[in-house]
Short mmCIF file of C-alpha atoms and ligand atoms in Angstrom, two decimals:
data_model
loop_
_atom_site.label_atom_id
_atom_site.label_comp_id
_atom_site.label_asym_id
_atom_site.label_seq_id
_atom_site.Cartn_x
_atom_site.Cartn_y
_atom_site.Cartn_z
CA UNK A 126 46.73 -26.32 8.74
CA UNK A 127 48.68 -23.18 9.67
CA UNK A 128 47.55 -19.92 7.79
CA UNK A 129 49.57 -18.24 5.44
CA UNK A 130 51.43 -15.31 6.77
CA UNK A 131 51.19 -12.96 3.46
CA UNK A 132 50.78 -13.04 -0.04
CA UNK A 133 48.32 -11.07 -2.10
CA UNK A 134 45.12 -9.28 -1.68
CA UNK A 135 43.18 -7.51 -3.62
CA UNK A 136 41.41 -4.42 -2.29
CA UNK A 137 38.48 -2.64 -3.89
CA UNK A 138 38.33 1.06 -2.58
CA UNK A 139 35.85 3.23 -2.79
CA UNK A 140 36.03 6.50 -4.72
CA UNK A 141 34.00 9.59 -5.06
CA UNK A 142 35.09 12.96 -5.75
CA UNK A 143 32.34 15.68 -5.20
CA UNK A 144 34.24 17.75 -7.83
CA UNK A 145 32.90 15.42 -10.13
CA UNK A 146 29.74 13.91 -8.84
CA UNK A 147 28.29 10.84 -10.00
CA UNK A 148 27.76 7.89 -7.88
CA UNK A 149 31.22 6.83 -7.15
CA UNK A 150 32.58 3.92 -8.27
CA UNK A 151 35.00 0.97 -6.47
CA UNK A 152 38.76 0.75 -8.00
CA UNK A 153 41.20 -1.86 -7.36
CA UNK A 154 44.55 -2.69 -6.22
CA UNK A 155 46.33 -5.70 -6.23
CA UNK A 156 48.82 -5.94 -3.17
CA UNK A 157 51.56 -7.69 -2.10
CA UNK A 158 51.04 -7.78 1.85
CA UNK A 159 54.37 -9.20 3.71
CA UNK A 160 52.68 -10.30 7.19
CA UNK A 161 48.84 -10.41 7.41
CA UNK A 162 48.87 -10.12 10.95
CA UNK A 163 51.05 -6.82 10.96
CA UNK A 164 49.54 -5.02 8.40
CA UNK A 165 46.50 -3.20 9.53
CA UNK A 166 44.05 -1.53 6.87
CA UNK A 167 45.26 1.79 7.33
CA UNK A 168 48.80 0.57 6.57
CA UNK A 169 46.86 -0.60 3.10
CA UNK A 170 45.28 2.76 2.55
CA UNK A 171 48.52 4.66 2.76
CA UNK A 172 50.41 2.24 0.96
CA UNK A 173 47.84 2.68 -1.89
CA UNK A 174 48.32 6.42 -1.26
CA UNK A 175 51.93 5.74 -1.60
CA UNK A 176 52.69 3.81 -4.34
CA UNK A 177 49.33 4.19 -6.46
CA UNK A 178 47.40 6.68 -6.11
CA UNK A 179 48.16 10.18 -4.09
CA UNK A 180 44.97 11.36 -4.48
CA UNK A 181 43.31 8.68 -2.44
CA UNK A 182 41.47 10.19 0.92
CA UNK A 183 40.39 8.86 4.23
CA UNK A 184 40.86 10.01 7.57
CA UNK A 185 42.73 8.87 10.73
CA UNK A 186 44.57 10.41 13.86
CA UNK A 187 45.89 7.99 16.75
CA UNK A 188 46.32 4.92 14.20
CA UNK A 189 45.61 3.21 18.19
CA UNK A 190 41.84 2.89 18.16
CA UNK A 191 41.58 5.70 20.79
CA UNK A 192 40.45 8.82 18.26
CA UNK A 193 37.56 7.55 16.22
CA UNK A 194 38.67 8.88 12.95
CA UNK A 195 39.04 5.97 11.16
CA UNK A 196 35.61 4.49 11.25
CA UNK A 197 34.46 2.29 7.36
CA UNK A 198 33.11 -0.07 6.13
CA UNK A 199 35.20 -2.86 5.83
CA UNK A 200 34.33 -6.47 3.58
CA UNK A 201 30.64 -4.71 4.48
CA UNK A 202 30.57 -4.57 8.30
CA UNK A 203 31.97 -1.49 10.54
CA UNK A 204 35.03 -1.04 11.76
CA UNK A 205 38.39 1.28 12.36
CA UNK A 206 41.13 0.75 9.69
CA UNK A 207 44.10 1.06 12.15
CA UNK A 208 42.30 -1.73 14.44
CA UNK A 209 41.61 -4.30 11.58
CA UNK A 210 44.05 -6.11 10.52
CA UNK A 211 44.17 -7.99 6.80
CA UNK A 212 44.30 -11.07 8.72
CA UNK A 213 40.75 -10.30 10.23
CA UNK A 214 39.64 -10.38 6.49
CA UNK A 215 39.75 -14.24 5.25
CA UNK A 216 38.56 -13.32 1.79
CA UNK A 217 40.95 -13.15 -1.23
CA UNK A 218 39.51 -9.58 -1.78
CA UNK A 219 38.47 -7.38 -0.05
CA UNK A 220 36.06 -3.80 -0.15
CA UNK A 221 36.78 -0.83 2.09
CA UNK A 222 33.92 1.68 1.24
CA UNK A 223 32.68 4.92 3.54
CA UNK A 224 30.51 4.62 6.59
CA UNK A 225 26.22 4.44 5.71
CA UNK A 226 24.16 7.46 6.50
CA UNK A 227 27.16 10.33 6.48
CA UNK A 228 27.55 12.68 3.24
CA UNK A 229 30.89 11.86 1.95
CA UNK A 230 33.27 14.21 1.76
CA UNK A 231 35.65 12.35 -0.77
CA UNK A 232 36.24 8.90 -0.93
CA UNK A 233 36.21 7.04 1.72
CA UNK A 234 35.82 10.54 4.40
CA UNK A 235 33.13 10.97 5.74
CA UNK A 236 30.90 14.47 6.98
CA UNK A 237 30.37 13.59 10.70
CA UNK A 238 28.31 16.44 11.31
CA UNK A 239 25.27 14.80 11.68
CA UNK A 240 27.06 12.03 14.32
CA UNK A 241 27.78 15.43 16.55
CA UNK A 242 24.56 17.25 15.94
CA UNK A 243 22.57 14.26 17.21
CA UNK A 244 25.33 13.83 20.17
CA UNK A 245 24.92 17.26 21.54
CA UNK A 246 20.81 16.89 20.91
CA UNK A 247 21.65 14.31 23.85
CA UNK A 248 23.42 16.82 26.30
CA UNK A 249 26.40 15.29 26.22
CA UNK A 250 27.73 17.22 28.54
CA UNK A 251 28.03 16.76 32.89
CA UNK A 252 26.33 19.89 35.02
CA UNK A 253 26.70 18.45 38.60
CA UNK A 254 23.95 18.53 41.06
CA UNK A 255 25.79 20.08 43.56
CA UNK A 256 28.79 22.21 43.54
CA UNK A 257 31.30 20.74 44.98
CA UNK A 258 34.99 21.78 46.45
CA UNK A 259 36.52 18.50 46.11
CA UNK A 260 35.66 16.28 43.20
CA UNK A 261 32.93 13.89 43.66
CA UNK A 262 33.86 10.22 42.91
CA UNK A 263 31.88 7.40 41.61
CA UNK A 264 33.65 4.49 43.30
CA UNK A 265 34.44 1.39 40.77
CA UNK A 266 31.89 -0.82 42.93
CA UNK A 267 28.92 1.39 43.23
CA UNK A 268 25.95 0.03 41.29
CA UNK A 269 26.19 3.37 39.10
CA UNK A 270 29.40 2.69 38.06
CA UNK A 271 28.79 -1.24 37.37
CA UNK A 272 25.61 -0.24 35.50
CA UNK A 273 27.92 2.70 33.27
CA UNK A 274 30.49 -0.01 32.82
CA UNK A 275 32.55 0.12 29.48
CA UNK A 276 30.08 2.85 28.00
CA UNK A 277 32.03 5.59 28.90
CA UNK A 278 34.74 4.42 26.59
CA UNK A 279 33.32 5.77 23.24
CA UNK A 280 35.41 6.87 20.86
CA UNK A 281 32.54 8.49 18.57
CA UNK A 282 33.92 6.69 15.43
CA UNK A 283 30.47 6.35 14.04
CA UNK A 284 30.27 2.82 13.44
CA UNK A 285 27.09 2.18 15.21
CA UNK A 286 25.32 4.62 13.93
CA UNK A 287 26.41 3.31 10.19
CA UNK A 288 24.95 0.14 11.18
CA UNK A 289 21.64 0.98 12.21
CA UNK A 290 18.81 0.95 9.83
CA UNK A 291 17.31 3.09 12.65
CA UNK A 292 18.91 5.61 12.29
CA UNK A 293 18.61 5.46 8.74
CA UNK A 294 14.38 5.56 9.19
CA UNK A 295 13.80 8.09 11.51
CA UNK A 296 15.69 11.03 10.85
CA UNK A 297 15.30 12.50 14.41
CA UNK A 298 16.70 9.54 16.05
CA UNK A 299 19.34 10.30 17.81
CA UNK A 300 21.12 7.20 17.31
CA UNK A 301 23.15 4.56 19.46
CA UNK A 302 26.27 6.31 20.13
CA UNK A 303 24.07 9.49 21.74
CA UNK A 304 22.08 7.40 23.32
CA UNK A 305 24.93 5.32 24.86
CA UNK A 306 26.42 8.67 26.07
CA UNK A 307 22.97 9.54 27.16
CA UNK A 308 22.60 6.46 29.50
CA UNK A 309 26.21 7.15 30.98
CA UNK A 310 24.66 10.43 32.63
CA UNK A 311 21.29 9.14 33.42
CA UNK A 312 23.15 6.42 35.97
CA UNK A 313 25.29 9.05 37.16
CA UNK A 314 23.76 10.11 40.55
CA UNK A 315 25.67 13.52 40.66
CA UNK A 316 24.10 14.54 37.34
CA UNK A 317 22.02 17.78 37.63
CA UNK A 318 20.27 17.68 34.05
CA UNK A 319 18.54 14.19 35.28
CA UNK A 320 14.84 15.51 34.28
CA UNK A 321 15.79 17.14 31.25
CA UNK A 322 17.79 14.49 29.66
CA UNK A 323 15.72 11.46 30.33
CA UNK A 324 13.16 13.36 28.49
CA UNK A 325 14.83 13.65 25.30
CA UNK A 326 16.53 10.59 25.78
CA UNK A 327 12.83 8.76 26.22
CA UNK A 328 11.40 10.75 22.75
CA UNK A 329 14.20 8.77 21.19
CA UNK A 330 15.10 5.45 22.50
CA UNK A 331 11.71 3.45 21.47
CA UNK A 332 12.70 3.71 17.93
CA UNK A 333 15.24 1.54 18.54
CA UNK A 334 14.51 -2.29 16.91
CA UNK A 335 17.02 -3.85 19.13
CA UNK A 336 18.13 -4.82 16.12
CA UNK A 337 22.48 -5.13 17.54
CA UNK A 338 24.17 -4.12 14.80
CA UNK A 339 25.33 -1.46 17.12
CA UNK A 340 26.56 -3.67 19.51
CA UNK A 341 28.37 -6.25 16.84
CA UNK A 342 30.34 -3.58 15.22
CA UNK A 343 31.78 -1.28 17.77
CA UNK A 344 35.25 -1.65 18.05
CA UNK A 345 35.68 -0.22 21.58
CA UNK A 346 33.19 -3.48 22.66
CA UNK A 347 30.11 -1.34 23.89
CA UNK A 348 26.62 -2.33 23.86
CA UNK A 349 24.47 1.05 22.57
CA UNK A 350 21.42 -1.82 22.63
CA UNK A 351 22.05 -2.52 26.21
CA UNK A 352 22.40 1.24 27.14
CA UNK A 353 19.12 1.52 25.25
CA UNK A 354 17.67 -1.13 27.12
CA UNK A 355 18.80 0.75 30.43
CA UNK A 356 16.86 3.88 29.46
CA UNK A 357 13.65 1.93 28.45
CA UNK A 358 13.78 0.68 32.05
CA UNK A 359 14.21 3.77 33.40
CA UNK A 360 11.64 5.34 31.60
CA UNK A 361 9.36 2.59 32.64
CA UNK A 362 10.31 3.45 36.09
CA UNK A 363 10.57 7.51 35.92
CA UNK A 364 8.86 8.07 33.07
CA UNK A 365 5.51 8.40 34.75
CA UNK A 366 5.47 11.93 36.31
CA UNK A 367 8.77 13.49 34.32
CA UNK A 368 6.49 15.79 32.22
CA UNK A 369 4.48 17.35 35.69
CA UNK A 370 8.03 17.85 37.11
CA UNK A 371 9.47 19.17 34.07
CA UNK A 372 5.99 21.53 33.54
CA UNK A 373 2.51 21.46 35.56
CA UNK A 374 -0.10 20.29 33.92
CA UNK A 375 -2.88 24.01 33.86
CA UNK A 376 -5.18 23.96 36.61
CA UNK A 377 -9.19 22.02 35.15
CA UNK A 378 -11.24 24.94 34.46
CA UNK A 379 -13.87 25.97 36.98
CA UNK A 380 -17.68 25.20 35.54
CA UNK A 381 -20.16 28.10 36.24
CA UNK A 382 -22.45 27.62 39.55
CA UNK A 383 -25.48 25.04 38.84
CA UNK A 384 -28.52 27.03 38.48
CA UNK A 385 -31.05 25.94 41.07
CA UNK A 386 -33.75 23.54 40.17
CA UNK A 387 -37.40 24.36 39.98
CA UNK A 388 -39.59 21.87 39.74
CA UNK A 389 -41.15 23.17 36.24
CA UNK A 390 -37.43 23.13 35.42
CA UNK A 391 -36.69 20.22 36.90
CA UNK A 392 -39.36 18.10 35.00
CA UNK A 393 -37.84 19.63 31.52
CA UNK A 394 -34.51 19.10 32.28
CA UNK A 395 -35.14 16.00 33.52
CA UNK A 396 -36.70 14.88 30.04
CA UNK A 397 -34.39 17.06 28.14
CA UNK A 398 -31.84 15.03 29.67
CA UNK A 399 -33.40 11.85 28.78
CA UNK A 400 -33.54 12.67 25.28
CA UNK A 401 -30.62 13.62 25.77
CA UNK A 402 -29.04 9.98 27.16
CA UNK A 403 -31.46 8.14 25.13
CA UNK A 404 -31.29 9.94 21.60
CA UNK A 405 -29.01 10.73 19.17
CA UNK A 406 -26.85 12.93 20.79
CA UNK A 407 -26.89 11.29 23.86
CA UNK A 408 -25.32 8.30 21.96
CA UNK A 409 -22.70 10.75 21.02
CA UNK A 410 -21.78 12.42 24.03
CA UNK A 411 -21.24 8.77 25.39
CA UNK A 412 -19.55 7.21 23.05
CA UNK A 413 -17.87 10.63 20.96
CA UNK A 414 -19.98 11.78 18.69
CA UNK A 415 -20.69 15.26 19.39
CA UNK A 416 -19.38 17.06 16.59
CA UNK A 417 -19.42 20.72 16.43
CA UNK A 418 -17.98 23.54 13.61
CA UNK A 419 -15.23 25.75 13.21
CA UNK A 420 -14.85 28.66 15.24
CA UNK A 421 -13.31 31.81 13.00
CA UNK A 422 -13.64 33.94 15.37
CA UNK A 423 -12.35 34.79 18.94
CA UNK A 424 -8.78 33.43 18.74
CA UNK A 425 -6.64 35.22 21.14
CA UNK A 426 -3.28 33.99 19.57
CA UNK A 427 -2.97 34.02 15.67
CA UNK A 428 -1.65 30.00 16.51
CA UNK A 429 -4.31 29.17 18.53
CA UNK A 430 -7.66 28.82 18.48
CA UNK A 431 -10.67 28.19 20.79
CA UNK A 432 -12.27 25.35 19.65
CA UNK A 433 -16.29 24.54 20.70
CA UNK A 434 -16.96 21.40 22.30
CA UNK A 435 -20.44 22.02 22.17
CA UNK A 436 -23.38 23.05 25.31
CA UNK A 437 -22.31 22.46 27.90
CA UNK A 438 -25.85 21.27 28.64
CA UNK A 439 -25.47 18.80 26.53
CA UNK A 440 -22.16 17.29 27.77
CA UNK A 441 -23.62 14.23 30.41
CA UNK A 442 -21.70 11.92 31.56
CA UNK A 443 -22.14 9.59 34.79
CA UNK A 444 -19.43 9.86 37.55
CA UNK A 445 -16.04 8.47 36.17
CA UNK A 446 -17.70 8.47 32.69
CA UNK A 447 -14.90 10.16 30.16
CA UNK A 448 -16.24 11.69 27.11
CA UNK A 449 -14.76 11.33 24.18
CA UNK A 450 -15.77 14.68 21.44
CA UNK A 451 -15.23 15.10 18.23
CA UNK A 452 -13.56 18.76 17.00
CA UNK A 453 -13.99 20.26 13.79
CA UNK A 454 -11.98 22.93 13.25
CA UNK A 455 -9.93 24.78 10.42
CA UNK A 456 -6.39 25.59 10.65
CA UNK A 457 -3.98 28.14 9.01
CA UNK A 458 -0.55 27.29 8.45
CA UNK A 459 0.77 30.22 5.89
CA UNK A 460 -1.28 29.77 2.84
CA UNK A 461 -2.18 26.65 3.55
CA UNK A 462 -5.37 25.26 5.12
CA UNK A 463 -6.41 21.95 6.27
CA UNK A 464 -9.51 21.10 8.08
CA UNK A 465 -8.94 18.93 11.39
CA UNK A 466 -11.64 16.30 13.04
CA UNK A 467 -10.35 14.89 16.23
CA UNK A 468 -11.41 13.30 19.32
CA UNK A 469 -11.15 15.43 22.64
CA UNK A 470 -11.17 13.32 25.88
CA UNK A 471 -13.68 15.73 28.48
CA UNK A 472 -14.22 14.33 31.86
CA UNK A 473 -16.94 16.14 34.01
CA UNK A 474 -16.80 16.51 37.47
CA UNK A 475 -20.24 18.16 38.23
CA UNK A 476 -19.64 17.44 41.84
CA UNK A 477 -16.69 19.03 42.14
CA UNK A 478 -17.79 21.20 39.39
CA UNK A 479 -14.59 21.25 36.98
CA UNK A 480 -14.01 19.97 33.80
CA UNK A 481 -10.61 18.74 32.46
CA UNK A 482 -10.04 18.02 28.62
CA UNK A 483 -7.32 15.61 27.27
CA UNK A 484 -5.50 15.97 23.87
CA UNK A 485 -6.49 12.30 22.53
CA UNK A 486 -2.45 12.09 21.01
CA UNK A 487 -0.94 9.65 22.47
CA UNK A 488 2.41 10.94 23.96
CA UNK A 489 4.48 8.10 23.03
CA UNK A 490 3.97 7.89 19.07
CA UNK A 491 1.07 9.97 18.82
CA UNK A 492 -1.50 7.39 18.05
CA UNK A 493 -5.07 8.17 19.23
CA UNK A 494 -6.03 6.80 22.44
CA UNK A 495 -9.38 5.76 23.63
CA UNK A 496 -11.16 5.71 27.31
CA UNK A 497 -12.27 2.07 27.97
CA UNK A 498 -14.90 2.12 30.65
CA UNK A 499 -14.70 -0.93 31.92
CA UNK A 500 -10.99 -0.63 32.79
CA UNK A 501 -11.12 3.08 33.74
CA UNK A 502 -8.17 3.90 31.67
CA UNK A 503 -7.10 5.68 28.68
CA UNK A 504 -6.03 3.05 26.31
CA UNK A 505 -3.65 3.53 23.38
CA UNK A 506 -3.47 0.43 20.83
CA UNK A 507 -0.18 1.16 18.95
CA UNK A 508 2.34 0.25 21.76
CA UNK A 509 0.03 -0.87 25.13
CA UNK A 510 0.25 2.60 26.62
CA UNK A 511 -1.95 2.84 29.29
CA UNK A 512 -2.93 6.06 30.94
CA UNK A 513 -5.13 6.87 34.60
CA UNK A 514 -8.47 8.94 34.39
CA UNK A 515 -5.96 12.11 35.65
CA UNK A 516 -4.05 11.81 32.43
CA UNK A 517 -0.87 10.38 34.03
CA UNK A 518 1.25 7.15 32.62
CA UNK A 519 0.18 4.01 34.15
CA UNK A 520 2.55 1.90 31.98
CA UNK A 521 3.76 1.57 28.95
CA UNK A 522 6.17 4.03 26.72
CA UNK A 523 4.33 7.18 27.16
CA UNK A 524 7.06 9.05 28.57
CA UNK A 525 4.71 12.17 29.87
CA UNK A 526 1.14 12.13 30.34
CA UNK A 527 -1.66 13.46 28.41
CA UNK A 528 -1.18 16.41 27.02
CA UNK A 529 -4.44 18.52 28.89
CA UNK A 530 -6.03 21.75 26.61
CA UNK A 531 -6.48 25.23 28.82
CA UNK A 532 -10.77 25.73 28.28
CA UNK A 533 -13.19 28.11 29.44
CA UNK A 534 -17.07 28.48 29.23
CA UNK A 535 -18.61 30.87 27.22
CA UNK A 536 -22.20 31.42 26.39
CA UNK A 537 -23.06 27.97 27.80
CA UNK A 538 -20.65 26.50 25.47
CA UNK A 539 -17.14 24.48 26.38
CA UNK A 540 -13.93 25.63 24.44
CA UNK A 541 -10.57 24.29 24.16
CA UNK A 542 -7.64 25.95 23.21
CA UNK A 543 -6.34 24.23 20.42
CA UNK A 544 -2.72 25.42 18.91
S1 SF4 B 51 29.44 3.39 20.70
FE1 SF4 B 51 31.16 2.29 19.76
S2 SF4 B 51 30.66 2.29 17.58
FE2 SF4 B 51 29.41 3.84 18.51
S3 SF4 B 51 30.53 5.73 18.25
FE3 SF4 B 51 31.06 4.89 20.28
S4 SF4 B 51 32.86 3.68 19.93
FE4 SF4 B 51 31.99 4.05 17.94
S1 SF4 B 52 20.09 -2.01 18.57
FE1 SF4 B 52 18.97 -0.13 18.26
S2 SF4 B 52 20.52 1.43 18.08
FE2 SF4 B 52 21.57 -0.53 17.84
S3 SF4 B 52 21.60 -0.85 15.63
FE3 SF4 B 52 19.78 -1.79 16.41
S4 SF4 B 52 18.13 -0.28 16.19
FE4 SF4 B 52 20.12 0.77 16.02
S1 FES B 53 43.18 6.43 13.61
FE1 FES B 53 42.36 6.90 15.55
S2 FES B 53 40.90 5.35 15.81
FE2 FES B 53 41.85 4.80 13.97
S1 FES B 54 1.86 5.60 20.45
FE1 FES B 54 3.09 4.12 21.48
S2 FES B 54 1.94 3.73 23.27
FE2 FES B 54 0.84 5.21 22.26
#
């Protein structure tokens, strides 16, 4: 059966004037529409504005799909309302209402200052490797180009980023259509800002759900998931090692000389030690249980603080053993004042004499990670992040490696320098 060509529709349209507040409320218009295949939605909105009400606003440019300006939510999916036309739209009415997440503005216009802010968070922008005299060309059938595809054709319209509940969540996700740009720079081989972006790109792109609302609604037929996708791979791949190229990790901190064993020495070490390995605090300094009180004293910066990890007497370990310390320590943020407890990571190397100490937060999420002994690994249970005994990614989302504390001996005791 052949469809009809027009008749009448019946559109509910958002309206919200900040003058007035409130909540906004839908109002309705009963139209008759001549051809529904000719008449887009924007043609609707200004024959509303037209013939019912002037006072009706929404935004829109190009009225080609090539601006972005247009971007709402139309019979409750995405769209642009010079693209959609009221033959798209089978029902007998039908709801035009703002796009998700954006402070309106008045009706159905939007504030997209939050779309940009997040955008230029992701460096939108090209800084070439290499200064060139002649503009350098990615040919049509390099890999880069195949992997950048149809990305680069964003219109920044907004309607991914109304769609995902993502970006809804987690206020410092930076969102599909950023992301998207972000991966059409990251393929680019004669990008100069490689390092930097891929960082902020990685902080970012594991809150995605791969969830494709991004990819169902965007009019220009991009896939933000898929770009996503493309920088979780590359993160897999480069990921490991961006943080030591982006910043060196300090130097370990040399331990003082070994004093020289007498044998009357000897013998008390030897059962100090014992007790130490077999008794209580042996138990602790192998499995994390040496817990030690706040410093108040000695902090060189008013934001940090030098933490003690204990004697460093006390602190044995076998070769490869990591152990895992427990901090108490007070800090002062303006007037207020919490008390922290948290594991520090301390490998020994009394052969080589230095001592290295790990922030236990895992880079990825910051969950707490663990040393597994067997494995020989740092271990982190939210998301499978796996790390070596140098602190670096093995696999996993960590983007950078541990994060390692600057320490010092003093008085026989280990510090950290906690900020
Ligand atoms: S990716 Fe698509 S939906 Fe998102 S802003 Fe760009 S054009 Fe719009
Ligand atoms: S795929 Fe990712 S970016 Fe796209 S809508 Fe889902 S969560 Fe958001
Ligand atoms: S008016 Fe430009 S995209 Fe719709
Ligand atoms: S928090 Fe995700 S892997 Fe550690």
């Amino acid at each position: 059966m052949a469809e009809t060509k027009g008749g009448k529709k019946t559109f509910k349209v958002f309206r919200y004037d900040p003058a007035k507040g409130g909540e906004g409320h839908f109002d309705t218009f009963d139209l008759e529409i001549e051809d529904y295949y000719a008449t887009t939605i924007l043609d609707v909105l200004f024959r509303i504005q037209r013939e019912h009400d002037q006072s009706l606003s929404f935004r829109y440019a190009c009225r080609v799909a090539m601006c972005g300006s247009c971007g709402m939510v139309i019979n409750g999916k995405e769209g642009l309302a010079c693209k959609t036309v009221v033959a798209d739209l089978k029902t007998p009415e039908i709801t035009l209402r703002p796009l998700n997440h954006f402070p309106i503005v008045k009706d159905l216009t939007v504030d997209m200052e939050p779309f940009f802010k997040k955008y230029e968070e992701a460096m939108p922008y090209f800084d070439p490797a290499e200064e060139a005299s002649e503009p350098a060309i990615v040919r049509p059938d390099t890999w880069e180009r195949k992997a950048i595809d149809m990305a680069t054709d964003c219109i920044a319209c907004g309607c991914c980023v109304s769609s995902c509940t993502m970006a809804f969540w987690h206020k410092d996700y930076l969102g599909p259509a950023a992301l998207n740009r972000s991966m059409t720079l990251l393929a680019d081989s004669r990008d100069g800002l490689h390092d930097e972006r891929l960082a902020t790109a990685m902080e970012s792109c594991y809150n995605c759900r791969l969830e494709f609302n991004c990819t169902e609604v965007c009019p220009k037929e991009i896939s933000p998931t898929r770009a996503i996708k493309y920088i979780h791979r590359m993160a897999i791949s480069q990921g490991p090692g961006l943080a030591q190229r982006l910043s060196p990790a300090p130097e370990p901190v040399a331990l003082p000389a070994p004093e020289p064993l007498t044998p009357e020495m000897s013998r008390r070490r030897f059962l100090g030690r014992s007790a130490v390995s077999l008794g209580v605090v042996a138990g602790a300094a192998l499995v994390g249980l040496v817990s030690v009180s706040a410093l108040s004293a000695a902090f060189k910066k008013p934001e940090c603080k030098w933490v003690s990890l204990g004697p460093l007497e006390k602190l044995t370990a076998a070769p490869g053993e990591v152990l895992t310390i427990y901090a108490d320590y007070s800090l002062e943020d303006g007037f207020y004042k919490r008390q922290e407890h948290k594991p520090v990571l301390v490998e020994m190397d009394r052969e080589k004499n230095k001592v290295t100490a790990f922030n236990s937060r895992c880079t990825h999420l910051g969950c707490t990670v663990h040393w597994d002994q067997q494995k020989k690994l740092f271990l982190c249970a939210c998301h499978g992040g796996t790390f070596f005994p140098d602190g670096t990614v093995k696999s996993g989302p960590p983007p950078r490696p541990l994060d390692r504390y600057e320490t010092k001996v003093s008085g026989g005791q280990l510090y950290v320098l906690e900020a």
